[in-house]
Coordinates of C-alpha atoms and ligand atoms in Angstrom, one line a residue:
X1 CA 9.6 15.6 11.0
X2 CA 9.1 14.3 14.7
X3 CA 10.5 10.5 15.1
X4 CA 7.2 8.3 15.5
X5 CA 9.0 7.0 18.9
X6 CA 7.9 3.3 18.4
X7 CA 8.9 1.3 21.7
X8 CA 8.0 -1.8 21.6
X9 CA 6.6 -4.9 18.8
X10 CA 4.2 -7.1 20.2
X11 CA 3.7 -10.4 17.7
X12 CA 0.5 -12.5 18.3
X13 CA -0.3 -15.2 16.6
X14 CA -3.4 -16.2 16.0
X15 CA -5.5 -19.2 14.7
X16 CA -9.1 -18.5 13.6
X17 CA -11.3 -20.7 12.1
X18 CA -13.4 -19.2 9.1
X19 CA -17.6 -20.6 9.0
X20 CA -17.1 -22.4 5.7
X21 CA -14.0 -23.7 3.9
X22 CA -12.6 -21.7 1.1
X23 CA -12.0 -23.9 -2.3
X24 CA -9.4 -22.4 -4.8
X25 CA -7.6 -24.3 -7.7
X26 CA -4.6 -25.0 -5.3
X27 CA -6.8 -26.2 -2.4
X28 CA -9.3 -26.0 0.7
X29 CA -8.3 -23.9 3.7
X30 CA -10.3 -23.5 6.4
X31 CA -8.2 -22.7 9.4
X32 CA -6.7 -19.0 9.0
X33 CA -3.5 -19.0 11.1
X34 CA -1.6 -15.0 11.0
X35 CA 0.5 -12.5 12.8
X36 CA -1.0 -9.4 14.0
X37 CA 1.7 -6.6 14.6
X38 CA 1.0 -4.1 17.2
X39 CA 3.2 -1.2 17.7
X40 CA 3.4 0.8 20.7
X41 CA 4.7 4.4 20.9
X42 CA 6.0 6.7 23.5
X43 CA 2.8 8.0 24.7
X44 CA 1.2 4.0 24.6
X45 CA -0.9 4.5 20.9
X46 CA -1.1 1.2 19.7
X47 CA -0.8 0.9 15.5
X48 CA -2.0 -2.5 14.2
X49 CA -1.0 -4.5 11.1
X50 CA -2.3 -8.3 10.3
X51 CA -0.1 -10.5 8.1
X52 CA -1.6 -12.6 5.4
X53 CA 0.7 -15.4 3.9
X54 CA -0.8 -18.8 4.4
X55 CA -0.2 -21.9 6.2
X56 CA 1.3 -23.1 3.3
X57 CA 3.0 -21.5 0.5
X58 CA 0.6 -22.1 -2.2
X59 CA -0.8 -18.8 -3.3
X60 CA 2.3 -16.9 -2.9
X61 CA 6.0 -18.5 -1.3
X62 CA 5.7 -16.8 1.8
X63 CA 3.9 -18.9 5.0
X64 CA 2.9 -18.0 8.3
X65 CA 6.4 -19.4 9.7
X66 CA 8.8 -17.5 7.1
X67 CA 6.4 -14.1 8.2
X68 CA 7.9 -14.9 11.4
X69 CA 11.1 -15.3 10.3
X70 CA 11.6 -12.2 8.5
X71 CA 9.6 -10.1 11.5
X72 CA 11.8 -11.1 14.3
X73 CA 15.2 -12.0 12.5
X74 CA 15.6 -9.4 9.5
X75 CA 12.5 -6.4 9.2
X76 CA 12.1 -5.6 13.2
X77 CA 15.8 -5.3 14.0
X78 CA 16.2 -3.2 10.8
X79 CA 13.5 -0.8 12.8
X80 CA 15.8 -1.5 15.8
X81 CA 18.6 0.2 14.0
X82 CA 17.1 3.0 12.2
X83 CA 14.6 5.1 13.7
X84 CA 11.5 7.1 11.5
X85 CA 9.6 9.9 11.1
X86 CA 7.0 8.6 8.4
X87 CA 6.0 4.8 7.7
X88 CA 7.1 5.7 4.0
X89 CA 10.2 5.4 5.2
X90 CA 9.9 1.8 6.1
X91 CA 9.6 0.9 2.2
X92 CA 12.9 2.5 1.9
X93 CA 14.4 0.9 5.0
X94 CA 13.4 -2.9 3.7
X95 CA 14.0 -2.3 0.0
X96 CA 17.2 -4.5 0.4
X97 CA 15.6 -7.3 1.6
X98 CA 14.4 -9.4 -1.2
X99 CA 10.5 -11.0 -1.5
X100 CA 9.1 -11.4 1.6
X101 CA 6.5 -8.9 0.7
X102 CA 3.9 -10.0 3.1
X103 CA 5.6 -9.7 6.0
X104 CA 7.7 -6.3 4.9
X105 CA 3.5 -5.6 4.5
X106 CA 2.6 -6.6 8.1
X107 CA 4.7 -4.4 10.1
X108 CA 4.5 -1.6 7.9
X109 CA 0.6 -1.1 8.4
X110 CA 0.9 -1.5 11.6
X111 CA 3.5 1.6 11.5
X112 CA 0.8 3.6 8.8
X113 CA -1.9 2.7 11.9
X114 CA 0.3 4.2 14.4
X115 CA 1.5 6.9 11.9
X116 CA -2.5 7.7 11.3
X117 CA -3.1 7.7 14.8
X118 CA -0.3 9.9 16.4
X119 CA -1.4 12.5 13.6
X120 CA -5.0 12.0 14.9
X121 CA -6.2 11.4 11.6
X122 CA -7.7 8.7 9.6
X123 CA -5.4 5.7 7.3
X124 CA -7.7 6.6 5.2
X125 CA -6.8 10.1 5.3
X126 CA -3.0 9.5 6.0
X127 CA -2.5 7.3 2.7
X128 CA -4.6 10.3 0.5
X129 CA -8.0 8.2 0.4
X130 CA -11.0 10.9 -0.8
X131 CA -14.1 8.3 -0.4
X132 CA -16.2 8.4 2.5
X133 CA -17.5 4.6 1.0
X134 CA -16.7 1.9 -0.9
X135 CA -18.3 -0.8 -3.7
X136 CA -17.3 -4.3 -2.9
X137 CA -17.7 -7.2 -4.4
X138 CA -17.4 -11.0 -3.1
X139 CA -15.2 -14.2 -3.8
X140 CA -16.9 -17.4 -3.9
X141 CA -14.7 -20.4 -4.1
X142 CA -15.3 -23.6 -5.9
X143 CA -18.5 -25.5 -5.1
X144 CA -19.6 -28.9 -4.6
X145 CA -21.9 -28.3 -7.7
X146 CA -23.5 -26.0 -9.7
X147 CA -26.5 -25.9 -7.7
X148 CA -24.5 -24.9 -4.6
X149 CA -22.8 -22.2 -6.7
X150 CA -26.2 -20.7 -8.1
X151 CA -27.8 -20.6 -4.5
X152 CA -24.2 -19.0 -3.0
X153 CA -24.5 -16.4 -5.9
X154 CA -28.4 -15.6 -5.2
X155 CA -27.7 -15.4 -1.8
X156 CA -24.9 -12.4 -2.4
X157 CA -26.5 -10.7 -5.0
X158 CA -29.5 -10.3 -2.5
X159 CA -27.3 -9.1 0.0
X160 CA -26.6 -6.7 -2.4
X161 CA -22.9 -7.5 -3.7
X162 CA -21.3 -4.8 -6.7
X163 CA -19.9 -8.0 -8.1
X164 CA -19.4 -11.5 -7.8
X165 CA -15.9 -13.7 -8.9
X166 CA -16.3 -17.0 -9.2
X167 CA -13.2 -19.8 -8.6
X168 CA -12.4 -21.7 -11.7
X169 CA -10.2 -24.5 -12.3
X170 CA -9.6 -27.1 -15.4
X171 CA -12.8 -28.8 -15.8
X172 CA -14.7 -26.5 -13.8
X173 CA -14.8 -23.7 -15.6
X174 CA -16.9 -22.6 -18.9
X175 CA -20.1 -25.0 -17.7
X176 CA -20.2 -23.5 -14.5
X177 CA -19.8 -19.6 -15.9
X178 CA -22.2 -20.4 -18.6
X179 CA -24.7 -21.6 -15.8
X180 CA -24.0 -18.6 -13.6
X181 CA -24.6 -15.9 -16.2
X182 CA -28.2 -17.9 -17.4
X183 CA -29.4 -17.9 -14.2
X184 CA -28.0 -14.1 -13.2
X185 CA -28.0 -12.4 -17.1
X186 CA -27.6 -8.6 -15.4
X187 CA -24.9 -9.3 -12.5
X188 CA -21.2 -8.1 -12.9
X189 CA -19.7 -11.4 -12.6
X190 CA -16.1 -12.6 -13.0
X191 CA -13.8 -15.5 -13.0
X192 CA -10.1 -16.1 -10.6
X193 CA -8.2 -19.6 -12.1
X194 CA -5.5 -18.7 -9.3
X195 CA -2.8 -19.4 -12.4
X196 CA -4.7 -23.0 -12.9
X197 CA -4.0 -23.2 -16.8
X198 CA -1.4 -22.6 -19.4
X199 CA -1.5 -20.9 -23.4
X200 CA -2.7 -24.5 -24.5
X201 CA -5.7 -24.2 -22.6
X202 CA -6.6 -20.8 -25.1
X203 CA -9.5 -22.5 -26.7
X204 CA -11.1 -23.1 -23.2
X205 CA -10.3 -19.6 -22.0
X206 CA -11.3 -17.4 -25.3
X207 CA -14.7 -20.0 -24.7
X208 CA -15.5 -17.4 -21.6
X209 CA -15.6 -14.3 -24.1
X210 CA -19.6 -15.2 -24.7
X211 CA -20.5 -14.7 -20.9
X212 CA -19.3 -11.2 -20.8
X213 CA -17.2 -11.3 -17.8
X214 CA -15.7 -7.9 -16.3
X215 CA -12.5 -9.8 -16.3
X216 CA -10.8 -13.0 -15.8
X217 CA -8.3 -13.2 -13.1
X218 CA -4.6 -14.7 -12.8
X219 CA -5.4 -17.5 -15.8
X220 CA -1.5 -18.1 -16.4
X221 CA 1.4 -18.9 -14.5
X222 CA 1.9 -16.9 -10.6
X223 CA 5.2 -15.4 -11.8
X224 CA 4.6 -14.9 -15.9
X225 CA 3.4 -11.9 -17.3
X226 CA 4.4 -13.1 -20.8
X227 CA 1.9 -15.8 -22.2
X228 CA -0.6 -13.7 -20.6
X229 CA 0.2 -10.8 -22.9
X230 CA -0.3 -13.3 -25.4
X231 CA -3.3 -14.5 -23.9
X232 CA -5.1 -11.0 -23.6
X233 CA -4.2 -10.3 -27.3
X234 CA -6.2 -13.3 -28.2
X235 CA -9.1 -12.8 -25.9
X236 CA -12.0 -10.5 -25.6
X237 CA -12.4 -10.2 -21.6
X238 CA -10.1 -8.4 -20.1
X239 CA -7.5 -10.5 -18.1
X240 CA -6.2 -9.3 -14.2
X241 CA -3.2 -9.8 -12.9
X242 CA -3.3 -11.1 -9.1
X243 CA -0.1 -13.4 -8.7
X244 CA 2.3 -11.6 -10.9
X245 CA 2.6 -8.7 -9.3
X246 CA 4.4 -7.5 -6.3
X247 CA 5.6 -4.2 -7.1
X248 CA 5.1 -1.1 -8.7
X249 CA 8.1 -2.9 -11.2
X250 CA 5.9 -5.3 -11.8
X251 CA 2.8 -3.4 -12.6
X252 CA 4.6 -1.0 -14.9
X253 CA 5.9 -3.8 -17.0
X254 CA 2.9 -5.8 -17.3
X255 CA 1.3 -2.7 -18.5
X256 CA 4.2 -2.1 -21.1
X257 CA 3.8 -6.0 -22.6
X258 CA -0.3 -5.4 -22.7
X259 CA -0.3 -9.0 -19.7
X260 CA -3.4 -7.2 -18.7
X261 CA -6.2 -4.3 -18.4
X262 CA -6.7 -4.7 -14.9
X263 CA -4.9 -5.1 -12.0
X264 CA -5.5 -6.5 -8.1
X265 CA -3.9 -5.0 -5.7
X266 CA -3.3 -7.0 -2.3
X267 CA -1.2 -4.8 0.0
X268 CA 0.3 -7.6 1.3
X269 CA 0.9 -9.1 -1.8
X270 CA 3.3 -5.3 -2.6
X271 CA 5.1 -5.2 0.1
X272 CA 2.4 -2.7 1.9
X273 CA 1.2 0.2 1.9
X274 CA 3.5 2.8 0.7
X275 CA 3.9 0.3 -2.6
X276 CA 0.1 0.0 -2.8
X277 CA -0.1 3.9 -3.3
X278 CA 2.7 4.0 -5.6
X279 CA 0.7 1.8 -7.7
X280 CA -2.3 3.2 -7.4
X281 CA -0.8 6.9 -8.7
X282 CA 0.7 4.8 -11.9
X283 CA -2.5 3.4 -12.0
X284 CA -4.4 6.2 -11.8
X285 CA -2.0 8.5 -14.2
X286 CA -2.4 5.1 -17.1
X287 CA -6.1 5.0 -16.8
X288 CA -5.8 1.3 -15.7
X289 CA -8.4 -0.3 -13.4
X290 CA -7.8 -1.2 -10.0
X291 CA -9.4 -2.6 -7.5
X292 CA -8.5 -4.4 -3.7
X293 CA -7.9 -8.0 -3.3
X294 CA -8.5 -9.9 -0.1
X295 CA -6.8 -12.4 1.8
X296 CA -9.4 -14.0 3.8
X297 CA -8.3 -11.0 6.4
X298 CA -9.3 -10.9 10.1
X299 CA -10.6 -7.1 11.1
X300 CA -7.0 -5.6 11.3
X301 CA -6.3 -6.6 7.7
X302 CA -10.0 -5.8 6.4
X303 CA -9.6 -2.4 7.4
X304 CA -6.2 -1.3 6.4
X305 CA -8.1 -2.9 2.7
X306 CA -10.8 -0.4 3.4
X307 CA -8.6 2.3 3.8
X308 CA -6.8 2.2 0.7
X309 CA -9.9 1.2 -1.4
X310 CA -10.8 5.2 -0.4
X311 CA -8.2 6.5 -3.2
X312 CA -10.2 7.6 -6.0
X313 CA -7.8 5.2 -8.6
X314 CA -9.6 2.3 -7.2
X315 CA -12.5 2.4 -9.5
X316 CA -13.7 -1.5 -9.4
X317 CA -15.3 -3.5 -6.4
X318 CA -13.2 -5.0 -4.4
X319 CA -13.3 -8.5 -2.6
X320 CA -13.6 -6.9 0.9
X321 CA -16.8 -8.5 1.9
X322 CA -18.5 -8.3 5.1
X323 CA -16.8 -9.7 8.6
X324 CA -19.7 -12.3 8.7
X325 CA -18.9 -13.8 5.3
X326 CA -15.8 -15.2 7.0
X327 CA -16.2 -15.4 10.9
X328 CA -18.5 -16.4 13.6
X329 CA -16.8 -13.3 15.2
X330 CA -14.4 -10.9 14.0
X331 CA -11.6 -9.1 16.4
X332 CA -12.7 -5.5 15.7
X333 CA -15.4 -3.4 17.4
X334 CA -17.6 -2.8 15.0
X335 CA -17.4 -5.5 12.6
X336 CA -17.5 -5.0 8.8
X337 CA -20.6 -4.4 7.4
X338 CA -22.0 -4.1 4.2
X339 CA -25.2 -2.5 3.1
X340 CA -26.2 -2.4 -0.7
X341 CA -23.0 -3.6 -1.4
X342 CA -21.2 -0.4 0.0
X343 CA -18.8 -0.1 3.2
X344 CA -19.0 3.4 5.2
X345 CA -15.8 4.1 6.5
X346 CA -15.3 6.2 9.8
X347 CA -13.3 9.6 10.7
X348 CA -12.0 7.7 13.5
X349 CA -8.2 8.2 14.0
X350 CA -5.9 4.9 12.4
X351 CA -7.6 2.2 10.8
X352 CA -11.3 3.5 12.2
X353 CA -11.8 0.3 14.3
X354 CA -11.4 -0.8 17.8
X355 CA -8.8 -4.2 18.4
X356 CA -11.0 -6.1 20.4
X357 CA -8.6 -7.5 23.0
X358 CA -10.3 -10.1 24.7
X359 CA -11.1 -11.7 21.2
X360 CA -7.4 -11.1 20.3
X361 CA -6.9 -13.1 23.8
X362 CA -9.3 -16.0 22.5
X363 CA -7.8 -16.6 19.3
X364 CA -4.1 -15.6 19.9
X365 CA -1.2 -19.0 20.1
X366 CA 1.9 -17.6 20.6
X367 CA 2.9 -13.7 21.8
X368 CA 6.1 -12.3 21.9
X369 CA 7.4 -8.8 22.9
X370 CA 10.5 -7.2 21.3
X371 CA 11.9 -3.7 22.8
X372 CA 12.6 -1.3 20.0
X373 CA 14.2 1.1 22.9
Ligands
OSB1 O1 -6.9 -15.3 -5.5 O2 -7.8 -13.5 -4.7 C1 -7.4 -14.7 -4.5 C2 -8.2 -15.8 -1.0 C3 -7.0 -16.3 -0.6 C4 -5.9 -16.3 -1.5 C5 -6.1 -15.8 -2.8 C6 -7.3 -15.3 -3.2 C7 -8.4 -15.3 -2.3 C8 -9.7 -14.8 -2.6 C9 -10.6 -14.4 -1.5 O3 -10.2 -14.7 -3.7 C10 -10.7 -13.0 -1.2 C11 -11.3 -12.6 0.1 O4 -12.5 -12.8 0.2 O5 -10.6 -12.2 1.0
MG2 MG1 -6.9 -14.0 -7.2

């Protein structure tokens, strides 16, 4: 195989500022601060990659500032060392380096981009994607009220949304579904707790069962996959496993203990891509549902999200919702868009969409260039 010939790393970090705050059981964020990882070859292709821990670690351990870290002190001068021929290789070459998944996650798309791109094919096509469109669903986080809630899930469903997940947390949580599923009896609705309650809170959480949920997501503890086993045992909608999984491991033993029937894939969340289609093969091979996460991504992120939603194991809607449902403007020419709740995606070469760099420019706080060569 030809050595992809990556030259040079250019970091950017960005801050962009999403239209509405986003409410989950372990708080509001509003600003989106990331990485985006651009790769530069030989012959001046440019593969892209957008990192997706937060500003603080509160959904997963990892932050904007350890992404950092790992990118410029541990993953890029691993890269420095070893030279490769295909970004599969790059799962290989970090497999030492404990956690850190998310930014293992960032450079390595931005390698599959560049990978996709010298090939002159699409990530779709590189990672084995068959779709030429995708179902997606949305994420709506916790409301003011229940009257907010009803007129955010109207306006969605009109928009023509495959499925709408509702945030839950400890008092917010079978009143609000129970309101949801009056006012919308024939929508595919579910719930994300973001691991907000514990095995005592059963009664509360087996309560859900009458709404006829496709699933409840991440209910129990970010790093347990036991009491949820226990949990789905007890319960009649099927539970999802967000936070508990970072690996292919980790999905093959949650299957084993029955923690779930479904699981959510983030890429960044796995460690990237080359994990993402490991799991989506065991997936596939078990008859377990899958579907894509989201992260609240910029373009860069949405796309590489889109690309592997095109493997056929992915057989759910996924929480990759439209570029406008976040920002005023996204960095990529076109934008996301969503018609009757499908995305087309593109034969374009790499992720199928243009980096806009003067909206890179706008939004970017910090850039630094590291010399692979
Ligand atoms: O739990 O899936 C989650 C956003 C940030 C962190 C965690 C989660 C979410 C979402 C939004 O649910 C998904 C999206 O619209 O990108
Ligand atoms: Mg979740």
């Amino acid at each position: 195989m030809e050595p992809m010939n990556i030259q040079e790393i250019v970091l950017r970090k960005l801050k962009m500022r999403m239209k509405n705050p986003f409410t989950t059981s372990f708080g509001t964020q509003q600003d989106r601060y990331f990485y985006l990882i651009e790769a530069i070859d030989d012959q001046n292709r440019s593969g892209w990659g957008e990192s997706v821990s937060g500003e603080f670690p509160m959904y997963s351990p990892e932050t904007v500032e350890t992404t950092r870290h790992l990118l410029e002190d541990v993953l890029i001068p691993l890269l420095k060392e070893t030279p490769i021929s295909h970004p599969d290789e790059v799962n290989t070459l970090f497999k030492d380096i404990r956690g850190n998944e998310m930014a293992k996650a960032s450079i390595e798309g931005a390698i599959w981009d560049l990978y996709a791109k010298q090939k002159g094919i699409s990530l779709s096509e590189a990672l084995g994607g068959e779709r030429k469109q995708i179902e997606v669903g949305i994420s709506l986080g916790i409301q003011e009220n229940i009257e907010e809630l009803l007129k955010q899930v109207d306006h969605y469903v009109q928009e023509g949304y495959k499925r709408i997940k509702i945030k839950i947390q400890p008092g917010q949580d079978v009143e609000v579904m129970r309101a949801v599923r009056k006012a919308f009896p024939n929508t595919e609705l579910m719930a994300d707790a973001n691991s907000a309650y514990t095995l005592e809170d059963i009664d509360t959480l087996a309560q859900l069962d009458e709404f006829n949920l496709m699933m409840i997501e991440q209910p129990l503890a970010h790093d347990d996959i036991i009491d949820h086993a226990e949990l789905q045992a007890k319960i009649e909608t099927p539970v999802c496993l967000d936070e508990s999984i970072h690996s292919l491991e980790d999905v093959k033993k949650a299957f084993r203990l029955g923690s779930c029937k479904v699981i959510n894939l983030k890429i960044g969340r796995v460690g990237g891509l080359t994990e993402s289609k490991k799991i989506h093969d065991f997936c596939l091979e078990n008859n377990i549902a899958l579907w894509c996460g989201g992260m609240l991504e910029a373009g860069v992120g949405r796309a590489h999200n889109i690309a592997i939603t095109s493997l056929p194991g992915f057989n759910l809607p996924g929480d990759t919702a439209a570029s406008s449902r976040y920002w005023e403007e996204d960095i990529i020419d076109p934008e996301v868009t969503v018609t009757d709740g499908y995305i087309q995606l593109t034969d374009e070469p790499g992720i199928g969409y243009e980096v806009n760099l003067d909206k890179v420019a706008k939004y970017t706080i910090e850039e630094k260039r590291i010399y692979l060569k």
